[in-house]
PDB file of C-alpha atoms in Angstrom:
ATOM      1  CA  GLU K   1      29.801 302.032  36.020  1.00 61.00           C
ATOM      2  CA  ALA K   2      26.831 303.079  33.690  1.00 75.00           C
ATOM      3  CA  GLY K   3      23.892 301.208  33.153  1.00 89.00           C
ATOM      4  CA  VAL K   4      22.283 299.844  30.050  1.00 93.00           C
ATOM      5  CA  THR K   5      20.604 303.418  28.343  1.00 95.00           C
ATOM      6  CA  GLN K   6      17.511 303.201  26.134  1.00 96.00           C
ATOM      7  CA  PHE K   7      16.168 305.917  24.247  1.00 94.00           C
ATOM      8  CA  PRO K   8      13.884 307.796  23.496  1.00 96.00           C
ATOM      9  CA  SER K   9      12.158 306.627  26.947  1.00 94.00           C
ATOM     10  CA  HIS K  10       8.425 307.673  25.283  1.00 95.00           C
ATOM     11  CA  SER K  11       7.522 307.083  21.154  1.00 97.00           C
ATOM     12  CA  VAL K  12       4.188 307.893  20.185  1.00 97.00           C
ATOM     13  CA  ILE K  13       3.653 307.449  16.410  1.00 97.00           C
ATOM     14  CA  GLU K  14       0.790 306.820  14.150  1.00 97.00           C
ATOM     15  CA  LYS K  15      -0.207 303.498  12.314  1.00 97.00           C
ATOM     16  CA  GLY K  16       1.803 302.788   9.402  1.00 97.00           C
ATOM     17  CA  GLN K  17       4.978 304.983  10.621  1.00 97.00           C
ATOM     18  CA  THR K  18       8.288 303.846  11.553  1.00 97.00           C
ATOM     19  CA  VAL K  19       9.827 304.065  14.675  1.00 97.00           C
ATOM     20  CA  THR K  20      14.087 303.033  15.801  1.00 98.00           C
ATOM     21  CA  LEU K  21      14.754 302.409  19.497  1.00 98.00           C
ATOM     22  CA  ARG K  22      18.207 302.310  20.710  1.00 97.00           C
ATOM     23  CA  CYS K  23      20.289 300.303  23.267  1.00 97.00           C
ATOM     24  CA  ASP K  24      23.348 300.893  24.743  1.00 96.00           C
ATOM     25  CA  PRO K  25      24.908 298.422  26.749  1.00 95.00           C
ATOM     26  CA  ILE K  26      27.134 298.707  29.208  1.00 93.00           C
ATOM     27  CA  SER K  27      30.534 298.385  28.067  1.00 92.00           C
ATOM     28  CA  GLY K  28      32.356 295.283  28.016  1.00 89.00           C
ATOM     29  CA  HIS K  29      28.897 293.623  27.687  1.00 91.00           C
ATOM     30  CA  ASP K  30      28.861 290.859  24.895  1.00 91.00           C
ATOM     31  CA  ASN K  31      25.580 289.653  25.201  1.00 92.00           C
ATOM     32  CA  LEU K  32      22.570 292.178  24.440  1.00 95.00           C
ATOM     33  CA  TYR K  33      18.723 291.282  24.540  1.00 95.00           C
ATOM     34  CA  TRP K  34      15.507 292.871  23.720  1.00 97.00           C
ATOM     35  CA  TYR K  35      12.146 292.183  25.548  1.00 96.00           C
ATOM     36  CA  ARG K  36       9.143 293.662  25.239  1.00 96.00           C
ATOM     37  CA  ARG K  37       5.677 293.805  27.648  1.00 94.00           C
ATOM     38  CA  VAL K  38       2.652 294.315  26.041  1.00 92.00           C
ATOM     39  CA  MET K  39      -0.503 295.629  27.889  1.00 81.00           C
ATOM     40  CA  GLY K  40       0.651 294.715  31.429  1.00 78.00           C
ATOM     41  CA  LYS K  41       1.068 291.440  30.373  1.00 87.00           C
ATOM     42  CA  GLU K  42       4.346 289.117  30.607  1.00 89.00           C
ATOM     43  CA  ILE K  43       7.332 290.517  29.485  1.00 93.00           C
ATOM     44  CA  LYS K  44       8.526 288.485  26.373  1.00 95.00           C
ATOM     45  CA  PHE K  45      11.864 287.729  25.007  1.00 94.00           C
ATOM     46  CA  LEU K  46      12.536 289.405  21.371  1.00 96.00           C
ATOM     47  CA  LEU K  47      16.198 288.478  20.569  1.00 95.00           C
ATOM     48  CA  HIS K  48      19.761 287.487  21.997  1.00 94.00           C
ATOM     49  CA  PHE K  49      22.843 289.282  20.311  1.00 94.00           C
ATOM     50  CA  VAL K  50      26.423 287.719  21.151  1.00 92.00           C
ATOM     51  CA  LYS K  51      28.843 290.363  20.485  1.00 94.00           C
ATOM     52  CA  GLU K  52      26.799 291.785  16.548  1.00 94.00           C
ATOM     53  CA  SER K  53      26.120 288.226  16.372  1.00 94.00           C
ATOM     54  CA  LYS K  54      21.880 287.404  16.457  1.00 94.00           C
ATOM     55  CA  GLN K  55      22.305 283.870  18.557  1.00 92.00           C
ATOM     56  CA  ASP K  56      18.623 283.525  19.017  1.00 92.00           C
ATOM     57  CA  GLU K  57      15.685 285.652  17.191  1.00 94.00           C
ATOM     58  CA  SER K  58      12.720 283.042  17.774  1.00 93.00           C
ATOM     59  CA  GLY K  59      11.024 285.860  19.657  1.00 94.00           C
ATOM     60  CA  MET K  60      10.553 288.301  16.809  1.00 96.00           C
ATOM     61  CA  PRO K  61       6.836 288.782  15.992  1.00 94.00           C
ATOM     62  CA  ASN K  62       7.265 288.874  12.651  1.00 94.00           C
ATOM     63  CA  ASN K  63       9.588 290.870   9.660  1.00 95.00           C
ATOM     64  CA  ARG K  64       8.340 294.504  10.578  1.00 97.00           C
ATOM     65  CA  PHE K  65      10.668 294.119  13.382  1.00 97.00           C
ATOM     66  CA  LEU K  66      14.437 294.437  12.720  1.00 97.00           C
ATOM     67  CA  ALA K  67      17.146 294.437  14.757  1.00 97.00           C
ATOM     68  CA  GLU K  68      20.609 295.399  14.561  1.00 97.00           C
ATOM     69  CA  ARG K  69      23.994 295.779  16.567  1.00 96.00           C
ATOM     70  CA  THR K  70      26.610 297.608  14.676  1.00 85.00           C
ATOM     71  CA  GLY K  71      30.163 296.482  15.759  1.00 86.00           C
ATOM     72  CA  GLY K  72      28.938 294.588  18.585  1.00 84.00           C
ATOM     73  CA  THR K  73      28.316 297.772  20.462  1.00 92.00           C
ATOM     74  CA  TYR K  74      24.990 299.897  20.696  1.00 96.00           C
ATOM     75  CA  SER K  75      21.509 297.799  19.588  1.00 98.00           C
ATOM     76  CA  THR K  76      18.878 299.529  17.338  1.00 98.00           C
ATOM     77  CA  LEU K  77      15.745 297.377  17.113  1.00 98.00           C
ATOM     78  CA  LYS K  78      13.297 299.245  14.016  1.00 98.00           C
ATOM     79  CA  VAL K  79       9.836 298.683  13.612  1.00 97.00           C
ATOM     80  CA  GLN K  80       8.267 299.414   9.982  1.00 96.00           C
ATOM     81  CA  PRO K  81       5.403 299.852   9.179  1.00 97.00           C
ATOM     82  CA  ALA K  82       4.346 300.155  13.342  1.00 97.00           C
ATOM     83  CA  GLU K  83       0.554 298.386  13.929  1.00 97.00           C
ATOM     84  CA  LEU K  84      -1.363 299.147  16.828  1.00 96.00           C
ATOM     85  CA  GLU K  85      -0.750 296.036  18.291  1.00 95.00           C
ATOM     86  CA  ASP K  86       3.457 297.189  18.565  1.00 96.00           C
ATOM     87  CA  SER K  87       2.160 299.105  21.566  1.00 97.00           C
ATOM     88  CA  GLY K  88       4.128 298.453  24.822  1.00 95.00           C
ATOM     89  CA  VAL K  89       7.311 298.673  26.819  1.00 95.00           C
ATOM     90  CA  TYR K  90      10.537 297.593  24.874  1.00 97.00           C
ATOM     91  CA  PHE K  91      13.109 296.859  27.648  1.00 96.00           C
ATOM     92  CA  CYS K  92      16.646 295.944  26.595  1.00 96.00           C
ATOM     93  CA  ALA K  93      19.466 294.336  28.869  1.00 94.00           C
ATOM     94  CA  SER K  94      22.984 293.627  28.783  1.00 93.00           C
ATOM     95  CA  SER K  95      25.590 290.823  31.046  1.00 89.00           C
ATOM     96  CA  PRO K  96      28.580 289.289  30.131  1.00 86.00           C
ATOM     97  CA  THR K  97      28.897 286.117  29.104  1.00 79.00           C
ATOM     98  CA  ARG K  98      31.000 284.466  31.924  1.00 70.00           C
ATOM     99  CA  ASP K  99      28.617 284.035  35.116  1.00 67.00           C
ATOM    100  CA  ARG K 100      25.533 285.287  33.400  1.00 67.00           C
ATOM    101  CA  ILE K 101      23.248 283.285  35.866  1.00 67.00           C
ATOM    102  CA  TYR K 102      25.409 284.842  39.253  1.00 67.00           C
ATOM    103  CA  TYR K 103      25.573 288.358  37.851  1.00 67.00           C
ATOM    104  CA  GLY K 104      21.999 288.150  36.128  1.00 72.00           C
ATOM    105  CA  TYR K 105      21.137 290.913  33.426  1.00 85.00           C
ATOM    106  CA  THR K 106      21.349 295.067  33.779  1.00 89.00           C
ATOM    107  CA  PHE K 107      17.863 295.788  32.311  1.00 91.00           C
ATOM    108  CA  GLY K 108      17.447 299.451  30.952  1.00 92.00           C
ATOM    109  CA  SER K 109      14.764 301.763  31.947  1.00 91.00           C
ATOM    110  CA  GLY K 110      12.648 300.893  28.731  1.00 94.00           C
ATOM    111  CA  THR K 111      10.912 302.547  25.621  1.00 96.00           C
ATOM    112  CA  ARG K 112       7.432 303.144  26.063  1.00 95.00           C
ATOM    113  CA  LEU K 113       6.114 302.947  22.395  1.00 97.00           C
ATOM    114  CA  THR K 114       2.644 304.203  21.726  1.00 97.00           C
ATOM    115  CA  VAL K 115       0.944 303.351  18.342  1.00 97.00           C
ATOM    116  CA  VAL K 116      -2.479 305.393  17.477  1.00 97.00           C
TER     117      VAL K 116
ATOM    118  CA  GLY W   1       8.165 274.203  27.851  1.00 85.00           C
ATOM    119  CA  ASN W   2       9.314 276.924  30.431  1.00 89.00           C
ATOM    120  CA  SER W   3       6.368 279.302  31.891  1.00 93.00           C
ATOM    121  CA  VAL W   4       5.879 281.318  35.032  1.00 95.00           C
ATOM    122  CA  THR W   5       2.755 282.062  36.523  1.00 95.00           C
ATOM    123  CA  GLN W   6       2.211 284.934  38.950  1.00 93.00           C
ATOM    124  CA  MET W   7      -0.144 286.241  41.267  1.00 83.00           C
ATOM    125  CA  GLU W   8      -1.921 288.891  39.813  1.00 82.00           C
ATOM    126  CA  GLY W   9      -2.156 292.299  41.250  1.00 83.00           C
ATOM    127  CA  PRO W  10      -2.759 294.671  42.002  1.00 94.00           C
ATOM    128  CA  VAL W  11      -1.632 294.544  45.470  1.00 96.00           C
ATOM    129  CA  THR W  12      -2.661 296.907  48.213  1.00 97.00           C
ATOM    130  CA  LEU W  13      -0.972 296.788  51.585  1.00 97.00           C
ATOM    131  CA  SER W  14      -0.234 299.042  54.846  1.00 97.00           C
ATOM    132  CA  GLU W  15       3.047 299.917  55.888  1.00 97.00           C
ATOM    133  CA  GLU W  16       4.892 296.659  58.182  1.00 97.00           C
ATOM    134  CA  ALA W  17       2.206 294.271  56.850  1.00 97.00           C
ATOM    135  CA  PHE W  18       3.532 291.159  55.543  1.00 97.00           C
ATOM    136  CA  LEU W  19       3.487 290.605  52.109  1.00 97.00           C
ATOM    137  CA  THR W  20       3.911 287.039  50.058  1.00 97.00           C
ATOM    138  CA  ILE W  21       3.915 287.244  46.100  1.00 97.00           C
ATOM    139  CA  ASN W  22       2.720 283.893  44.569  1.00 97.00           C
ATOM    140  CA  CYS W  23       5.067 282.242  41.980  1.00 97.00           C
ATOM    141  CA  THR W  24       5.311 278.850  40.240  1.00 97.00           C
ATOM    142  CA  TYR W  25       6.973 277.796  37.008  1.00 96.00           C
ATOM    143  CA  THR W  26       7.196 275.170  34.731  1.00 95.00           C
ATOM    144  CA  ALA W  27      10.663 274.312  33.456  1.00 91.00           C
ATOM    145  CA  THR W  28      12.532 271.854  31.511  1.00 84.00           C
ATOM    146  CA  GLY W  29      16.011 270.704  32.756  1.00 82.00           C
ATOM    147  CA  TYR W  30      17.363 272.951  36.154  1.00 83.00           C
ATOM    148  CA  PRO W  31      16.573 276.429  35.797  1.00 90.00           C
ATOM    149  CA  SER W  32      17.421 279.587  37.671  1.00 91.00           C
ATOM    150  CA  LEU W  33      14.069 281.857  39.498  1.00 94.00           C
ATOM    151  CA  PHE W  34      14.750 285.137  39.963  1.00 94.00           C
ATOM    152  CA  TRP W  35      12.759 288.285  40.869  1.00 96.00           C
ATOM    153  CA  TYR W  36      12.862 291.612  39.383  1.00 95.00           C
ATOM    154  CA  VAL W  37      11.411 294.749  40.764  1.00 96.00           C
ATOM    155  CA  GLN W  38      10.968 297.677  38.888  1.00 93.00           C
ATOM    156  CA  TYR W  39      10.127 301.056  40.804  1.00 93.00           C
ATOM    157  CA  PRO W  40       8.277 304.250  38.826  1.00 87.00           C
ATOM    158  CA  GLY W  41      10.398 305.557  36.298  1.00 82.00           C
ATOM    159  CA  GLU W  42      13.006 303.184  36.462  1.00 86.00           C
ATOM    160  CA  GLY W  43      14.355 299.542  34.388  1.00 85.00           C
ATOM    161  CA  LEU W  44      14.335 296.341  36.148  1.00 90.00           C
ATOM    162  CA  GLN W  45      16.351 295.419  38.732  1.00 91.00           C
ATOM    163  CA  LEU W  46      17.519 292.008  40.010  1.00 91.00           C
ATOM    164  CA  LEU W  47      15.737 291.584  43.760  1.00 95.00           C
ATOM    165  CA  LEU W  48      17.055 288.066  44.413  1.00 95.00           C
ATOM    166  CA  LYS W  49      17.672 285.276  42.463  1.00 93.00           C
ATOM    167  CA  ALA W  50      18.233 281.244  43.383  1.00 93.00           C
ATOM    168  CA  THR W  51      19.837 278.707  41.274  1.00 90.00           C
ATOM    169  CA  LYS W  52      19.157 275.426  42.785  1.00 90.00           C
ATOM    170  CA  ALA W  53      16.502 273.381  44.959  1.00 93.00           C
ATOM    171  CA  ASP W  54      16.536 274.974  48.277  1.00 95.00           C
ATOM    172  CA  ASP W  55      18.182 277.854  47.773  1.00 95.00           C
ATOM    173  CA  LYS W  56      16.672 280.941  49.452  1.00 97.00           C
ATOM    174  CA  GLY W  57      17.379 284.224  47.698  1.00 96.00           C
ATOM    175  CA  SER W  58      17.443 287.367  49.944  1.00 97.00           C
ATOM    176  CA  ASN W  59      17.957 291.077  49.593  1.00 96.00           C
ATOM    177  CA  LYS W  60      16.428 294.435  51.168  1.00 95.00           C
ATOM    178  CA  GLY W  61      14.244 292.101  53.573  1.00 97.00           C
ATOM    179  CA  PHE W  62      12.908 290.150  50.662  1.00 98.00           C
ATOM    180  CA  GLU W  63      12.817 286.335  50.359  1.00 98.00           C
ATOM    181  CA  ALA W  64      12.385 283.394  48.399  1.00 98.00           C
ATOM    182  CA  THR W  65      12.832 279.973  48.587  1.00 98.00           C
ATOM    183  CA  TYR W  66      13.312 277.836  45.428  1.00 97.00           C
ATOM    184  CA  ARG W  67      11.080 274.870  45.762  1.00 96.00           C
ATOM    185  CA  LYS W  68      11.212 272.143  43.417  1.00 94.00           C
ATOM    186  CA  GLU W  69       8.306 269.909  45.202  1.00 94.00           C
ATOM    187  CA  THR W  70       6.095 272.717  44.784  1.00 95.00           C
ATOM    188  CA  THR W  71       7.267 274.064  41.237  1.00 96.00           C
ATOM    189  CA  SER W  72       7.354 277.666  43.608  1.00 97.00           C
ATOM    190  CA  PHE W  73       8.993 280.683  44.227  1.00 98.00           C
ATOM    191  CA  HIS W  74       7.135 282.782  46.359  1.00 98.00           C
ATOM    192  CA  LEU W  75       8.191 286.370  47.160  1.00 98.00           C
ATOM    193  CA  GLU W  76       7.930 287.246  50.920  1.00 98.00           C
ATOM    194  CA  LYS W  77       8.755 290.138  53.298  1.00 98.00           C
ATOM    195  CA  GLY W  78       8.008 290.649  56.943  1.00 97.00           C
ATOM    196  CA  SER W  79       7.349 294.200  57.125  1.00 96.00           C
ATOM    197  CA  VAL W  80       6.981 296.181  53.751  1.00 97.00           C
ATOM    198  CA  GLN W  81       7.744 300.023  53.458  1.00 97.00           C
ATOM    199  CA  VAL W  82       6.036 302.851  51.606  1.00 97.00           C
ATOM    200  CA  SER W  83       9.529 302.581  49.529  1.00 96.00           C
ATOM    201  CA  ASP W  84       8.713 299.156  48.249  1.00 97.00           C
ATOM    202  CA  SER W  85       5.849 300.102  46.201  1.00 97.00           C
ATOM    203  CA  ALA W  86       6.703 298.710  42.314  1.00 97.00           C
ATOM    204  CA  VAL W  87       6.349 296.034  40.195  1.00 95.00           C
ATOM    205  CA  TYR W  88       7.260 292.828  41.019  1.00 97.00           C
ATOM    206  CA  PHE W  89       8.166 290.164  38.051  1.00 96.00           C
ATOM    207  CA  CYS W  90       9.393 286.330  38.810  1.00 96.00           C
ATOM    208  CA  ALA W  91      11.585 285.024  36.112  1.00 94.00           C
ATOM    209  CA  LEU W  92      13.324 281.869  35.498  1.00 93.00           C
ATOM    210  CA  SER W  93      16.093 281.004  33.276  1.00 89.00           C
ATOM    211  CA  ASP W  94      17.700 277.979  31.490  1.00 79.00           C
ATOM    212  CA  TRP W  95      20.653 277.284  32.530  1.00 71.00           C
ATOM    213  CA  ALA W  96      22.860 279.014  30.559  1.00 72.00           C
ATOM    214  CA  GLY W  97      21.008 282.244  31.067  1.00 72.00           C
ATOM    215  CA  ASN W  98      20.326 282.808  27.160  1.00 78.00           C
ATOM    216  CA  GLN W  99      16.603 283.555  27.859  1.00 86.00           C
ATOM    217  CA  PHE W 100      14.193 284.824  30.564  1.00 90.00           C
ATOM    218  CA  TYR W 101      10.861 283.920  31.181  1.00 92.00           C
ATOM    219  CA  PHE W 102       9.014 286.133  32.943  1.00 94.00           C
ATOM    220  CA  GLY W 103       5.174 286.662  34.994  1.00 94.00           C
ATOM    221  CA  THR W 104       2.977 288.936  33.850  1.00 94.00           C
ATOM    222  CA  GLY W 105       4.095 290.938  37.076  1.00 94.00           C
ATOM    223  CA  THR W 106       2.466 292.077  40.466  1.00 95.00           C
ATOM    224  CA  SER W 107       2.168 295.991  41.198  1.00 95.00           C
ATOM    225  CA  LEU W 108       2.406 296.374  45.166  1.00 97.00           C
ATOM    226  CA  THR W 109       1.259 300.038  46.531  1.00 97.00           C
ATOM    227  CA  VAL W 110       2.173 300.316  50.357  1.00 97.00           C
ATOM    228  CA  ILE W 111       0.442 303.056  52.270  1.00 97.00           C
ATOM    229  CA  PRO W 112       1.453 304.923  55.048  1.00 95.00           C
TER     230      PRO W 112
END
């Protein structure tokens, strides 16, 4: 089966610009997650979708970040306007609803965002 | 709250050396514990997991045992290879798997 696909793989933007990251989960996975790793630190949770609904968005850093999941399929994460501290690697993951612990999450390769 | 403390790197080993990467955790309830690996240019991959105390997860020669008494989940491998060079992340999840908590990652380089 195809894995979790993220694009772009790299993005360099100027402070104040807008960037949209996209994630295509594994087909049939109702759960979709966004995580972020900033400057070699720990990978931190941003939010969790179940189908098209936001289950938990407690990790979103501020209102410059907007995540959507259209029709319960792919998801986008928009940063507007971008700030320097938003630089990092953004990971997307998906999982089935049943037996999530047993199967774990499937992660994408990440989008490396650099804000200059 | 939940958190993971992981041995800082980078770690450089010669091929066939023994590897230990320490990981300790703080958690409420009964978490599951994981090791994820990120090879250069790739995404995070599940390496192994353990869902309850005293369970041992193993895969590709790597092992880790869920120690509740010491709140630890140290990763070990008896003989590393150059192909094991990667970044290793220790993680825990709540019982439902709704959220993962990761450590900072340990970069491993194995030299021939």
